[in-house]
């Protein structure tokens, strides 16, 4: 019988659901007719199927709000939307565009001529050409940035040189496409050139889109989460991050674009162009969450630390996350517990060790459990988690800090070593997560051990590494460098006390360039990866204004809207000068313009601005608490297998706040109402009763409601206090009881089918 997921994407939102329920009908009839001894086993199967069906139904229903912002294509056949430019003589190139309004004649490209098409966003896949000519040679090249458009070469995947064009030798009219290994993972621009000695005539040209390979061809826009506010730039940032993570989710059998790893280096001299391909199986399953769409097309645990929360609140593509995590743990050293710096085949080729990326893999186990509540998965990986923690703790010396001298590999920063603040802050965070997981698995001794080690590490780091004059932590005990990574992580991990967190947030902001925060530990680099942790840190330090300013300037004005970008996905790194040069590389053309580690705002906007976060076990425990900043309204929602989560708020004309919170029945959490001073708040409870409560704000500007049962709440602060529970809230898509409505629809449709 299978899984209701097989019907997803078959028609519109109602027809796939009807197909799934129709498939269930014969089983229910069989169930009714079974003898008692088989009755309950079949009943349990039906209940599991129905549970999956309700989850998918609620997920699909969530795809409706604000889908105009979704950048994923509506089908896998993608055609260009405009002509960027041409060289030589090209006639009727408009006939190959997706938005042509008439039927112009076929495109003619004369010898030594070319035309560059613009897809208006970053895409991935194989070019398909329908050729009317019966001879000739056609070259196709690709570029993510307009800087590397060329009729002779594509942008780069190797440490030196440029990538070769795909060449089609025309022997007869018909359709031409490259082998599957020449799946170009990222490009906005595609140039078609005539390499032959006679004219070539094209009837059609399109790209078969290959990202998200496990999703239905017409279901690439089936998001399970959404975000909206009154700032259009922030809306676009949220969806660009979600789309970036779709782009870096690839066919697991077409991974690894670093085919010359160890052969071509940044010091190599390359004559001409180099061949390229991606044909390595990098994970189990059929899809993998990787670092970059064009490059590296590999699994890196550090990148996942940023990407996974963004995936969870947008597409909920948890299978790809699990495939990638499993690929890393398959490479764990069974004796020492050490986890790989990167996945297959990078690990086997170079065998590099990274303290921080080892910890990121452990964090990945916690993240996966947080978003799924899958205790079976947690139990399976728990022994590996503990041996992995033992490996990391073996580097803790008498100072109670980890000494990572001799383990220099990290996110391509320089100078990793000694009692490093970043490494120790991440270790502190991992110990804290491990203690929580040990509690889930009823291992109190492990909980106590990890908690005690974390406490001693925190004390030692604050004593040895804090520079009060700078208001920042030093990189290690032997330097005056104040790194971005370690200071951001000190706040994010809660290693820094609140007073120091505020000082760090202020000091980091003062260092900003017009293009974003510098990472002095990586020369002149701006790292969207580490800046993502800085973004989280500003929110954690209760500095919403700074966090919003960072998103708008770095992710919005520069990474999204600069004309050299894809204007749809976020890039790997660049220079403090705004040049598209990334200090760890000499070959600027290899910079990835779709990198999952650059997508932090997607999760942050949902979690910190709209104010809805999963705390544990797939949302069994949650927390709601917006940070309005200078926004007028915001809302976000997402789904887990437990149901629908959402938060929708708006400021009122008198300076108050109206806020709707939706969480699944059977869950629990706490609600943090953003307030100032003292006053009254109206709370409409799920049972319909309305209470007026007096509040006094805490130091963070919050009034807390603890031990709140899951359900639909309406909270009104200020001039609107006392408004009843039927008000609609800030935006659409946040009506109370969305999951309940969908469940009722499923049952009703099921009865009709039966």
GROMACS .gro file of C-alpha atoms in nm, residues 80 82-87 90 93 97 114-119 141 143 146 149-151 188-193:
model
   28
   80UNK     CA    1   1.504   3.158  -1.988
   82UNK     CA    2   1.527   3.728  -2.110
   83UNK     CA    3   1.829   3.778  -2.332
   84UNK     CA    4   2.128   3.915  -2.140
   85UNK     CA    5   2.336   3.984  -2.451
   86UNK     CA    6   2.479   3.844  -2.773
   87UNK     CA    7   2.793   3.850  -2.983
   90UNK     CA    8   2.200   3.593  -3.373
   93UNK     CA    9   1.670   3.458  -3.001
   97UNK     CA   10   1.221   3.263  -2.409
  114UNK     CA   11   2.670   3.348  -2.923
  115UNK     CA   12   2.371   3.451  -2.718
  116UNK     CA   13   2.348   3.463  -2.338
  117UNK     CA   14   2.015   3.386  -2.176
  118UNK     CA   15   1.909   3.501  -1.831
  119UNK     CA   16   1.685   3.281  -1.616
  141UNK     CA   17   2.850   2.756  -2.092
  143UNK     CA   18   2.771   3.122  -1.487
  146UNK     CA   19   2.732   3.800  -1.456
  149UNK     CA   20   2.969   3.509  -1.859
  150UNK     CA   21   3.171   3.375  -2.151
  151UNK     CA   22   3.114   3.196  -2.479
  188UNK     CA   23   2.166   3.206  -1.369
  189UNK     CA   24   2.315   3.264  -1.714
  190UNK     CA   25   2.348   3.016  -2.000
  191UNK     CA   26   2.538   3.104  -2.315
  192UNK     CA   27   2.476   2.914  -2.639
  193UNK     CA   28   2.753   2.949  -2.898
   0.00000   0.00000   0.00000
